[in-house]
């Protein structure tokens, strides 16, 4: 799934929407002390009160929210795994019997309980339904409505939520004019911040891809590897942060951790070019040969394939690993480059890195920034000085 596909299904989670029909909702309450099911219940989603539906819609949107490779990860299922979640979910998806669907979801719950001891009570919610996607865009001049022809996508979505202890509060009773201590024993289910979840199957080119599952992490760049491997039976994956770190370490290994700002700027520009040349592919990847080509075209000399292979092997223990180009360049990961010094930290976009230089003058090192207009500090315009002179 690409970000456009995810965004489209995410915005369908709203009331009275004919492009999304949720048939069943199945909720399971797990006790932290015993890691056992305390209670579970199933009912048609339409039977929920409107306020409850709204709470769940918001919860499901959060499962599908966030950036790919930061919070959302498309995982390929492992092969030849006993009690395979791919088969369990597929059987649940195709089942026409609610009791059978519940049984399949309880098998997933069993795998969750076997993999981890939670520090709080948790609530696991499953829904199944159909997501409808129009086959063409709106056309005011077309006689046929865009809703008359749609792709139909059956799906299962899971949301895992923690519980909170009820707040202890002091209330004032207006009738009898008396202060009262509010005693609430029921735990609060935190639907605003799910700690994990998934969507099955993924959707690619308007068709279901049952060989992949979309995993949602509780926090960006914090994967639950045990959940991915033991519960979902997904293959190992990397975050955008991991990919960027791997690339940086490989470059350091090849260059001896010596790189000037001009060359680094060239590296980012070259990777940007790779991304722009592959606009139809949202996730172009760099293998050993690609990294070698990027570095050479960026002005780094005297490097060869064996060096790059050795760096891959040392950093990630896999010379065949491929790095997503969009994870390397801050422009495409919505982050800037951080320049850290003892005096100050500076954040700058990668395309402006060419204006930064580290220079030596009279035995000292300076960070020099080329500017094209007046510099303002706390509202004060800085007075231009001749280099080497001391300002007032």
GROMACS .gro file of C-alpha atoms in nm:
model
  392
    1UNK     CA    1   0.000   0.000   0.000
    2UNK     CA    2   0.119   0.349  -0.070
    3UNK     CA    3   0.037   0.660   0.131
    4UNK     CA    4  -0.242   0.755  -0.111
    5UNK     CA    5  -0.414   0.417  -0.067
    6UNK     CA    6  -0.388   0.441   0.312
    7UNK     CA    7  -0.516   0.798   0.319
    8UNK     CA    8  -0.818   0.703   0.108
    9UNK     CA    9  -0.933   0.414   0.328
   10UNK     CA   10  -0.857   0.612   0.644
   11UNK     CA   11  -1.091   0.895   0.554
   12UNK     CA   12  -1.377   0.648   0.501
   13UNK     CA   13  -1.409   0.585   0.876
   14UNK     CA   14  -1.699   0.819   0.940
   15UNK     CA   15  -2.071   0.791   1.003
   16UNK     CA   16  -2.322   0.740   0.721
   17UNK     CA   17  -2.060   0.663   0.458
   18UNK     CA   18  -2.170   0.431   0.179
   19UNK     CA   19  -1.808   0.355   0.085
   20UNK     CA   20  -1.748   0.168   0.412
   21UNK     CA   21  -1.970  -0.099   0.564
   22UNK     CA   22  -1.855  -0.249   0.895
   23UNK     CA   23  -2.046  -0.568   0.964
   24UNK     CA   24  -1.918  -0.697   1.298
   25UNK     CA   25  -1.720  -0.570   1.593
   26UNK     CA   26  -1.558  -0.811   1.839
   27UNK     CA   27  -1.402  -0.678   2.159
   28UNK     CA   28  -1.183  -0.872   2.402
   29UNK     CA   29  -1.081  -0.756   2.753
   30UNK     CA   30  -0.748  -0.892   2.886
   31UNK     CA   31  -0.645  -0.885   3.254
   32UNK     CA   32  -0.284  -0.786   3.318
   33UNK     CA   33  -0.240  -1.010   3.624
   34UNK     CA   34  -0.324  -1.336   3.452
   35UNK     CA   35  -0.287  -1.246   3.084
   36UNK     CA   36  -0.618  -1.419   3.034
   37UNK     CA   37  -0.941  -1.321   2.864
   38UNK     CA   38  -1.174  -1.171   3.125
   39UNK     CA   39  -1.458  -1.096   2.888
   40UNK     CA   40  -1.539  -1.075   2.518
   41UNK     CA   41  -1.842  -0.970   2.322
   42UNK     CA   42  -1.951  -0.949   1.961
   43UNK     CA   43  -2.229  -0.759   1.791
   44UNK     CA   44  -2.321  -0.600   1.459
   45UNK     CA   45  -2.145  -0.264   1.432
   46UNK     CA   46  -2.471  -0.095   1.339
   47UNK     CA   47  -2.612  -0.189   1.680
   48UNK     CA   48  -2.370   0.047   1.855
   49UNK     CA   49  -2.492   0.385   1.969
   50UNK     CA   50  -2.383   0.677   1.750
   51UNK     CA   51  -2.151   0.811   2.021
   52UNK     CA   52  -1.981   0.471   2.048
   53UNK     CA   53  -1.939   0.452   1.671
   54UNK     CA   54  -1.775   0.793   1.670
   55UNK     CA   55  -1.527   0.684   1.937
   56UNK     CA   56  -1.434   0.374   1.740
   57UNK     CA   57  -1.410   0.561   1.409
   58UNK     CA   58  -1.157   0.794   1.570
   59UNK     CA   59  -0.969   0.495   1.710
   60UNK     CA   60  -0.954   0.318   1.373
   61UNK     CA   61  -0.831   0.635   1.202
   62UNK     CA   62  -0.543   0.649   1.448
   63UNK     CA   63  -0.447   0.292   1.358
   64UNK     CA   64  -0.418   0.404   0.995
   65UNK     CA   65  -0.250   0.736   1.078
   66UNK     CA   66   0.118   0.824   1.053
   67UNK     CA   67   0.395   0.797   0.795
   68UNK     CA   68   0.497   0.480   0.614
   69UNK     CA   69   0.815   0.327   0.758
   70UNK     CA   70   0.774   0.541   1.068
   71UNK     CA   71   0.443   0.432   1.216
   72UNK     CA   72   0.288   0.219   0.942
   73UNK     CA   73   0.469  -0.079   0.791
   74UNK     CA   74   0.365  -0.308   0.508
   75UNK     CA   75   0.491  -0.651   0.608
   76UNK     CA   76   0.530  -0.963   0.400
   77UNK     CA   77   0.417  -1.280   0.576
   78UNK     CA   78   0.678  -1.540   0.662
   79UNK     CA   79   0.646  -1.873   0.486
   80UNK     CA   80   0.621  -2.221   0.637
   81UNK     CA   81   0.513  -2.101   0.983
   82UNK     CA   82   0.295  -2.312   1.212
   83UNK     CA   83  -0.031  -2.152   1.324
   84UNK     CA   84   0.022  -1.891   1.053
   85UNK     CA   85  -0.165  -1.565   1.108
   86UNK     CA   86  -0.201  -1.515   0.734
   87UNK     CA   87  -0.414  -1.829   0.712
   88UNK     CA   88  -0.608  -1.746   1.029
   89UNK     CA   89  -0.694  -1.396   0.907
   90UNK     CA   90  -0.779  -1.519   0.559
   91UNK     CA   91  -1.015  -1.779   0.700
   92UNK     CA   92  -1.177  -1.516   0.920
   93UNK     CA   93  -1.210  -1.282   0.623
   94UNK     CA   94  -1.387  -1.543   0.411
   95UNK     CA   95  -1.605  -1.688   0.684
   96UNK     CA   96  -1.976  -1.626   0.648
   97UNK     CA   97  -2.041  -1.738   1.005
   98UNK     CA   98  -1.995  -1.489   1.289
   99UNK     CA   99  -1.904  -1.758   1.543
  100UNK     CA  100  -1.634  -1.895   1.314
  101UNK     CA  101  -1.497  -1.542   1.262
  102UNK     CA  102  -1.484  -1.491   1.638
  103UNK     CA  103  -1.300  -1.822   1.681
  104UNK     CA  104  -1.037  -1.714   1.430
  105UNK     CA  105  -0.991  -1.378   1.603
  106UNK     CA  106  -0.957  -1.555   1.940
  107UNK     CA  107  -0.671  -1.753   1.787
  108UNK     CA  108  -0.499  -1.421   1.712
  109UNK     CA  109  -0.569  -1.309   2.070
  110UNK     CA  110  -0.412  -1.632   2.195
  111UNK     CA  111  -0.095  -1.555   2.000
  112UNK     CA  112  -0.089  -1.202   2.145
  113UNK     CA  113  -0.118  -1.337   2.501
  114UNK     CA  114   0.155  -1.595   2.438
  115UNK     CA  115   0.400  -1.336   2.309
  116UNK     CA  116   0.384  -1.066   2.575
  117UNK     CA  117   0.291  -0.981   2.934
  118UNK     CA  118   0.124  -0.639   2.939
  119UNK     CA  119   0.169  -0.399   3.230
  120UNK     CA  120  -0.194  -0.290   3.219
  121UNK     CA  121  -0.531  -0.434   3.122
  122UNK     CA  122  -0.576  -0.415   2.747
  123UNK     CA  123  -0.870  -0.421   2.510
  124UNK     CA  124  -0.835  -0.579   2.167
  125UNK     CA  125  -1.096  -0.480   1.909
  126UNK     CA  126  -1.155  -0.649   1.575
  127UNK     CA  127  -1.384  -0.531   1.301
  128UNK     CA  128  -1.457  -0.680   0.962
  129UNK     CA  129  -1.631  -0.513   0.675
  130UNK     CA  130  -1.612  -0.398   0.315
  131UNK     CA  131  -1.432  -0.096   0.179
  132UNK     CA  132  -1.558   0.031  -0.154
  133UNK     CA  133  -1.341   0.236  -0.388
  134UNK     CA  134  -1.486   0.410  -0.694
  135UNK     CA  135  -1.331   0.295  -1.020
  136UNK     CA  136  -1.308   0.650  -1.156
  137UNK     CA  137  -1.294   1.006  -1.032
  138UNK     CA  138  -1.593   1.236  -1.011
  139UNK     CA  139  -1.702   1.368  -1.349
  140UNK     CA  140  -1.985   1.618  -1.346
  141UNK     CA  141  -2.053   1.557  -1.714
  142UNK     CA  142  -2.071   1.180  -1.685
  143UNK     CA  143  -2.418   1.028  -1.692
  144UNK     CA  144  -2.309   0.746  -1.462
  145UNK     CA  145  -2.233   0.822  -1.097
  146UNK     CA  146  -1.887   0.731  -0.972
  147UNK     CA  147  -2.058   0.521  -0.705
  148UNK     CA  148  -2.216   0.293  -0.970
  149UNK     CA  149  -1.883   0.118  -1.033
  150UNK     CA  150  -1.661   0.038  -0.736
  151UNK     CA  151  -1.389  -0.201  -0.627
  152UNK     CA  152  -1.499  -0.407  -0.327
  153UNK     CA  153  -1.236  -0.482  -0.062
  154UNK     CA  154  -1.325  -0.707   0.236
  155UNK     CA  155  -1.095  -0.634   0.531
  156UNK     CA  156  -1.020  -0.701   0.898
  157UNK     CA  157  -0.884  -0.427   1.122
  158UNK     CA  158  -0.746  -0.480   1.472
  159UNK     CA  159  -0.689  -0.214   1.735
  160UNK     CA  160  -0.507  -0.277   2.065
  161UNK     CA  161  -0.575  -0.024   2.341
  162UNK     CA  162  -0.455   0.017   2.697
  163UNK     CA  163  -0.673   0.101   2.996
  164UNK     CA  164  -0.634   0.375   3.254
  165UNK     CA  165  -0.722   0.382   3.620
  166UNK     CA  166  -1.026   0.605   3.686
  167UNK     CA  167  -0.948   0.951   3.820
  168UNK     CA  168  -1.018   1.034   4.184
  169UNK     CA  169  -1.219   1.353   4.193
  170UNK     CA  170  -1.393   1.582   4.438
  171UNK     CA  171  -1.740   1.691   4.326
  172UNK     CA  172  -1.983   1.954   4.449
  173UNK     CA  173  -2.353   1.866   4.470
  174UNK     CA  174  -2.557   2.176   4.382
  175UNK     CA  175  -2.880   2.029   4.521
  176UNK     CA  176  -2.774   1.946   4.874
  177UNK     CA  177  -2.481   2.190   4.872
  178UNK     CA  178  -2.225   1.937   4.976
  179UNK     CA  179  -1.878   1.827   4.863
  180UNK     CA  180  -1.859   1.462   4.761
  181UNK     CA  181  -1.579   1.223   4.679
  182UNK     CA  182  -1.641   1.070   4.339
  183UNK     CA  183  -1.584   0.693   4.351
  184UNK     CA  184  -1.543   0.526   4.010
  185UNK     CA  185  -1.412   0.173   3.982
  186UNK     CA  186  -1.453   0.113   3.608
  187UNK     CA  187  -1.129   0.136   3.407
  188UNK     CA  188  -1.117   0.380   3.117
  189UNK     CA  189  -1.034   0.238   2.774
  190UNK     CA  190  -0.794   0.477   2.603
  191UNK     CA  191  -0.920   0.479   2.246
  192UNK     CA  192  -0.732   0.800   2.169
  193UNK     CA  193  -0.387   0.638   2.173
  194UNK     CA  194  -0.387   0.276   2.048
  195UNK     CA  195  -0.072   0.084   2.135
  196UNK     CA  196  -0.079  -0.125   1.820
  197UNK     CA  197  -0.290  -0.282   1.551
  198UNK     CA  198  -0.308  -0.398   1.192
  199UNK     CA  199  -0.510  -0.402   0.871
  200UNK     CA  200  -0.551  -0.719   0.663
  201UNK     CA  201  -0.514  -0.752   0.372
  202UNK     CA  202  -0.316  -0.475   0.207
  203UNK     CA  203  -0.455  -0.320  -0.109
  204UNK     CA  204  -0.234  -0.273  -0.414
  205UNK     CA  205  -0.354  -0.141  -0.751
  206UNK     CA  206  -0.716  -0.171  -0.637
  207UNK     CA  207  -0.681  -0.540  -0.557
  208UNK     CA  208  -0.635  -0.730  -0.231
  209UNK     CA  209  -0.284  -0.844  -0.145
  210UNK     CA  210  -0.325  -1.125   0.108
  211UNK     CA  211   0.051  -1.182   0.118
  212UNK     CA  212   0.101  -0.854   0.304
  213UNK     CA  213  -0.038  -0.701   0.622
  214UNK     CA  214  -0.027  -0.336   0.732
  215UNK     CA  215   0.115  -0.313   1.084
  216UNK     CA  216   0.057  -0.002   1.296
  217UNK     CA  217   0.306   0.078   1.573
  218UNK     CA  218   0.204   0.255   1.892
  219UNK     CA  219   0.471   0.522   1.844
  220UNK     CA  220   0.673   0.637   1.545
  221UNK     CA  221   0.999   0.445   1.489
  222UNK     CA  222   0.928   0.212   1.783
  223UNK     CA  223   0.855  -0.133   1.646
  224UNK     CA  224   0.730  -0.423   1.855
  225UNK     CA  225   0.947  -0.683   1.682
  226UNK     CA  226   0.808  -0.965   1.896
  227UNK     CA  227   0.452  -0.876   1.790
  228UNK     CA  228   0.556  -0.853   1.425
  229UNK     CA  229   0.735  -1.188   1.419
  230UNK     CA  230   0.541  -1.402   1.668
  231UNK     CA  231   0.187  -1.266   1.639
  232UNK     CA  232   0.163  -1.144   1.281
  233UNK     CA  233   0.434  -1.379   1.148
  234UNK     CA  234   0.565  -1.088   0.943
  235UNK     CA  235   0.915  -1.064   0.804
  236UNK     CA  236   1.166  -0.837   0.973
  237UNK     CA  237   1.142  -0.471   0.873
  238UNK     CA  238   1.327  -0.146   0.930
  239UNK     CA  239   1.202   0.199   1.023
  240UNK     CA  240   1.288   0.512   0.824
  241UNK     CA  241   1.512   0.611   1.114
  242UNK     CA  242   1.693   0.277   1.092
  243UNK     CA  243   1.746   0.312   0.717
  244UNK     CA  244   1.890   0.661   0.753
  245UNK     CA  245   2.123   0.546   1.031
  246UNK     CA  246   2.239   0.248   0.821
  247UNK     CA  247   2.316   0.470   0.523
  248UNK     CA  248   2.505   0.720   0.738
  249UNK     CA  249   2.713   0.445   0.898
  250UNK     CA  250   2.795   0.293   0.558
  251UNK     CA  251   2.910   0.632   0.427
  252UNK     CA  252   3.119   0.687   0.741
  253UNK     CA  253   3.275   0.344   0.699
  254UNK     CA  254   3.364   0.413   0.335
  255UNK     CA  255   3.490   0.769   0.383
  256UNK     CA  256   3.657   0.726   0.719
  257UNK     CA  257   3.400   0.960   0.874
  258UNK     CA  258   3.552   1.250   0.680
  259UNK     CA  259   3.307   1.439   0.459
  260UNK     CA  260   3.278   1.811   0.383
  261UNK     CA  261   2.943   1.986   0.355
  262UNK     CA  262   2.967   2.034  -0.022
  263UNK     CA  263   3.011   1.661  -0.082
  264UNK     CA  264   2.736   1.574   0.164
  265UNK     CA  265   2.506   1.817  -0.014
  266UNK     CA  266   2.592   1.642  -0.343
  267UNK     CA  267   2.502   1.306  -0.187
  268UNK     CA  268   2.158   1.429  -0.087
  269UNK     CA  269   2.103   1.591  -0.425
  270UNK     CA  270   2.195   1.268  -0.603
  271UNK     CA  271   1.953   1.067  -0.391
  272UNK     CA  272   1.684   1.329  -0.459
  273UNK     CA  273   1.749   1.277  -0.829
  274UNK     CA  274   1.701   0.901  -0.789
  275UNK     CA  275   1.366   0.962  -0.621
  276UNK     CA  276   1.253   1.212  -0.884
  277UNK     CA  277   1.349   0.978  -1.167
  278UNK     CA  278   1.136   0.707  -1.010
  279UNK     CA  279   0.823   0.911  -0.937
  280UNK     CA  280   0.595   0.619  -1.024
  281UNK     CA  281   0.775   0.405  -0.765
  282UNK     CA  282   0.711   0.553  -0.420
  283UNK     CA  283   0.989   0.348  -0.265
  284UNK     CA  284   1.299   0.327  -0.491
  285UNK     CA  285   1.574   0.136  -0.315
  286UNK     CA  286   1.952   0.157  -0.313
  287UNK     CA  287   2.161  -0.159  -0.318
  288UNK     CA  288   2.541  -0.184  -0.305
  289UNK     CA  289   2.582  -0.077  -0.669
  290UNK     CA  290   2.342   0.215  -0.627
  291UNK     CA  291   2.521   0.343  -0.317
  292UNK     CA  292   2.855   0.317  -0.497
  293UNK     CA  293   2.718   0.515  -0.792
  294UNK     CA  294   2.564   0.783  -0.566
  295UNK     CA  295   2.890   0.835  -0.377
  296UNK     CA  296   3.103   0.847  -0.690
  297UNK     CA  297   2.875   1.095  -0.864
  298UNK     CA  298   2.879   1.305  -0.548
  299UNK     CA  299   3.253   1.353  -0.577
  300UNK     CA  300   3.385   1.084  -0.345
  301UNK     CA  301   3.686   0.928  -0.514
  302UNK     CA  302   3.889   0.611  -0.472
  303UNK     CA  303   3.602   0.384  -0.370
  304UNK     CA  304   3.513   0.047  -0.518
  305UNK     CA  305   3.241  -0.215  -0.496
  306UNK     CA  306   3.427  -0.434  -0.247
  307UNK     CA  307   3.450  -0.141  -0.005
  308UNK     CA  308   3.076  -0.081  -0.021
  309UNK     CA  309   2.999  -0.451   0.018
  310UNK     CA  310   3.228  -0.469   0.319
  311UNK     CA  311   3.058  -0.165   0.472
  312UNK     CA  312   2.713  -0.319   0.421
  313UNK     CA  313   2.833  -0.640   0.580
  314UNK     CA  314   2.984  -0.460   0.878
  315UNK     CA  315   2.694  -0.223   0.943
  316UNK     CA  316   2.392  -0.447   0.879
  317UNK     CA  317   2.547  -0.791   0.826
  318UNK     CA  318   2.379  -0.817   0.486
  319UNK     CA  319   2.554  -0.704   0.168
  320UNK     CA  320   2.229  -0.756  -0.026
  321UNK     CA  321   2.023  -0.518   0.189
  322UNK     CA  322   1.840  -0.241   0.003
  323UNK     CA  323   1.787   0.104   0.158
  324UNK     CA  324   1.476   0.304   0.074
  325UNK     CA  325   1.595   0.627  -0.085
  326UNK     CA  326   1.309   0.831   0.062
  327UNK     CA  327   1.417   0.729   0.413
  328UNK     CA  328   1.764   0.878   0.368
  329UNK     CA  329   1.686   1.229   0.250
  330UNK     CA  330   1.538   1.452   0.523
  331UNK     CA  331   1.330   1.637   0.264
  332UNK     CA  332   1.128   1.324   0.206
  333UNK     CA  333   1.110   1.222   0.572
  334UNK     CA  334   0.978   1.564   0.682
  335UNK     CA  335   1.294   1.627   0.881
  336UNK     CA  336   1.588   1.864   0.851
  337UNK     CA  337   1.959   1.802   0.890
  338UNK     CA  338   2.086   1.876   1.238
  339UNK     CA  339   2.427   2.040   1.280
  340UNK     CA  340   2.544   2.000   1.638
  341UNK     CA  341   2.814   2.214   1.800
  342UNK     CA  342   2.907   2.291   2.160
  343UNK     CA  343   2.790   2.651   2.118
  344UNK     CA  344   2.468   2.598   1.925
  345UNK     CA  345   2.262   2.348   1.727
  346UNK     CA  346   2.148   2.440   1.377
  347UNK     CA  347   1.874   2.275   1.167
  348UNK     CA  348   1.887   2.317   0.792
  349UNK     CA  349   1.718   2.165   0.487
  350UNK     CA  350   1.942   1.935   0.281
  351UNK     CA  351   1.918   2.155  -0.029
  352UNK     CA  352   2.068   2.446   0.171
  353UNK     CA  353   2.360   2.245   0.304
  354UNK     CA  354   2.579   2.386   0.026
  355UNK     CA  355   2.575   2.722   0.208
  356UNK     CA  356   2.747   2.575   0.516
  357UNK     CA  357   3.122   2.550   0.561
  358UNK     CA  358   3.351   2.457   0.849
  359UNK     CA  359   3.670   2.662   0.823
  360UNK     CA  360   3.994   2.719   1.017
  361UNK     CA  361   4.102   3.075   1.100
  362UNK     CA  362   4.384   3.180   1.335
  363UNK     CA  363   4.394   2.836   1.496
  364UNK     CA  364   4.020   2.814   1.557
  365UNK     CA  365   3.736   2.634   1.382
  366UNK     CA  366   3.432   2.827   1.265
  367UNK     CA  367   3.095   2.729   1.121
  368UNK     CA  368   3.034   2.966   0.830
  369UNK     CA  369   2.687   3.013   0.679
  370UNK     CA  370   2.652   3.197   0.350
  371UNK     CA  371   2.343   3.422   0.361
  372UNK     CA  372   2.173   3.619   0.085
  373UNK     CA  373   1.989   3.867   0.305
  374UNK     CA  374   2.016   4.039   0.643
  375UNK     CA  375   2.037   3.812   0.945
  376UNK     CA  376   1.788   3.877   1.224
  377UNK     CA  377   1.848   3.765   1.585
  378UNK     CA  378   1.559   3.822   1.829
  379UNK     CA  379   1.433   4.101   1.603
  380UNK     CA  380   1.774   4.275   1.578
  381UNK     CA  381   1.941   4.309   1.240
  382UNK     CA  382   2.305   4.200   1.255
  383UNK     CA  383   2.565   4.451   1.131
  384UNK     CA  384   2.788   4.307   0.857
  385UNK     CA  385   3.150   4.279   0.965
  386UNK     CA  386   3.477   4.226   0.784
  387UNK     CA  387   3.594   3.874   0.861
  388UNK     CA  388   3.840   3.879   1.149
  389UNK     CA  389   3.715   4.201   1.306
  390UNK     CA  390   3.534   4.203   1.636
  391UNK     CA  391   3.185   4.356   1.641
  392UNK     CA  392   3.043   4.585   1.903
   0.00000   0.00000   0.00000
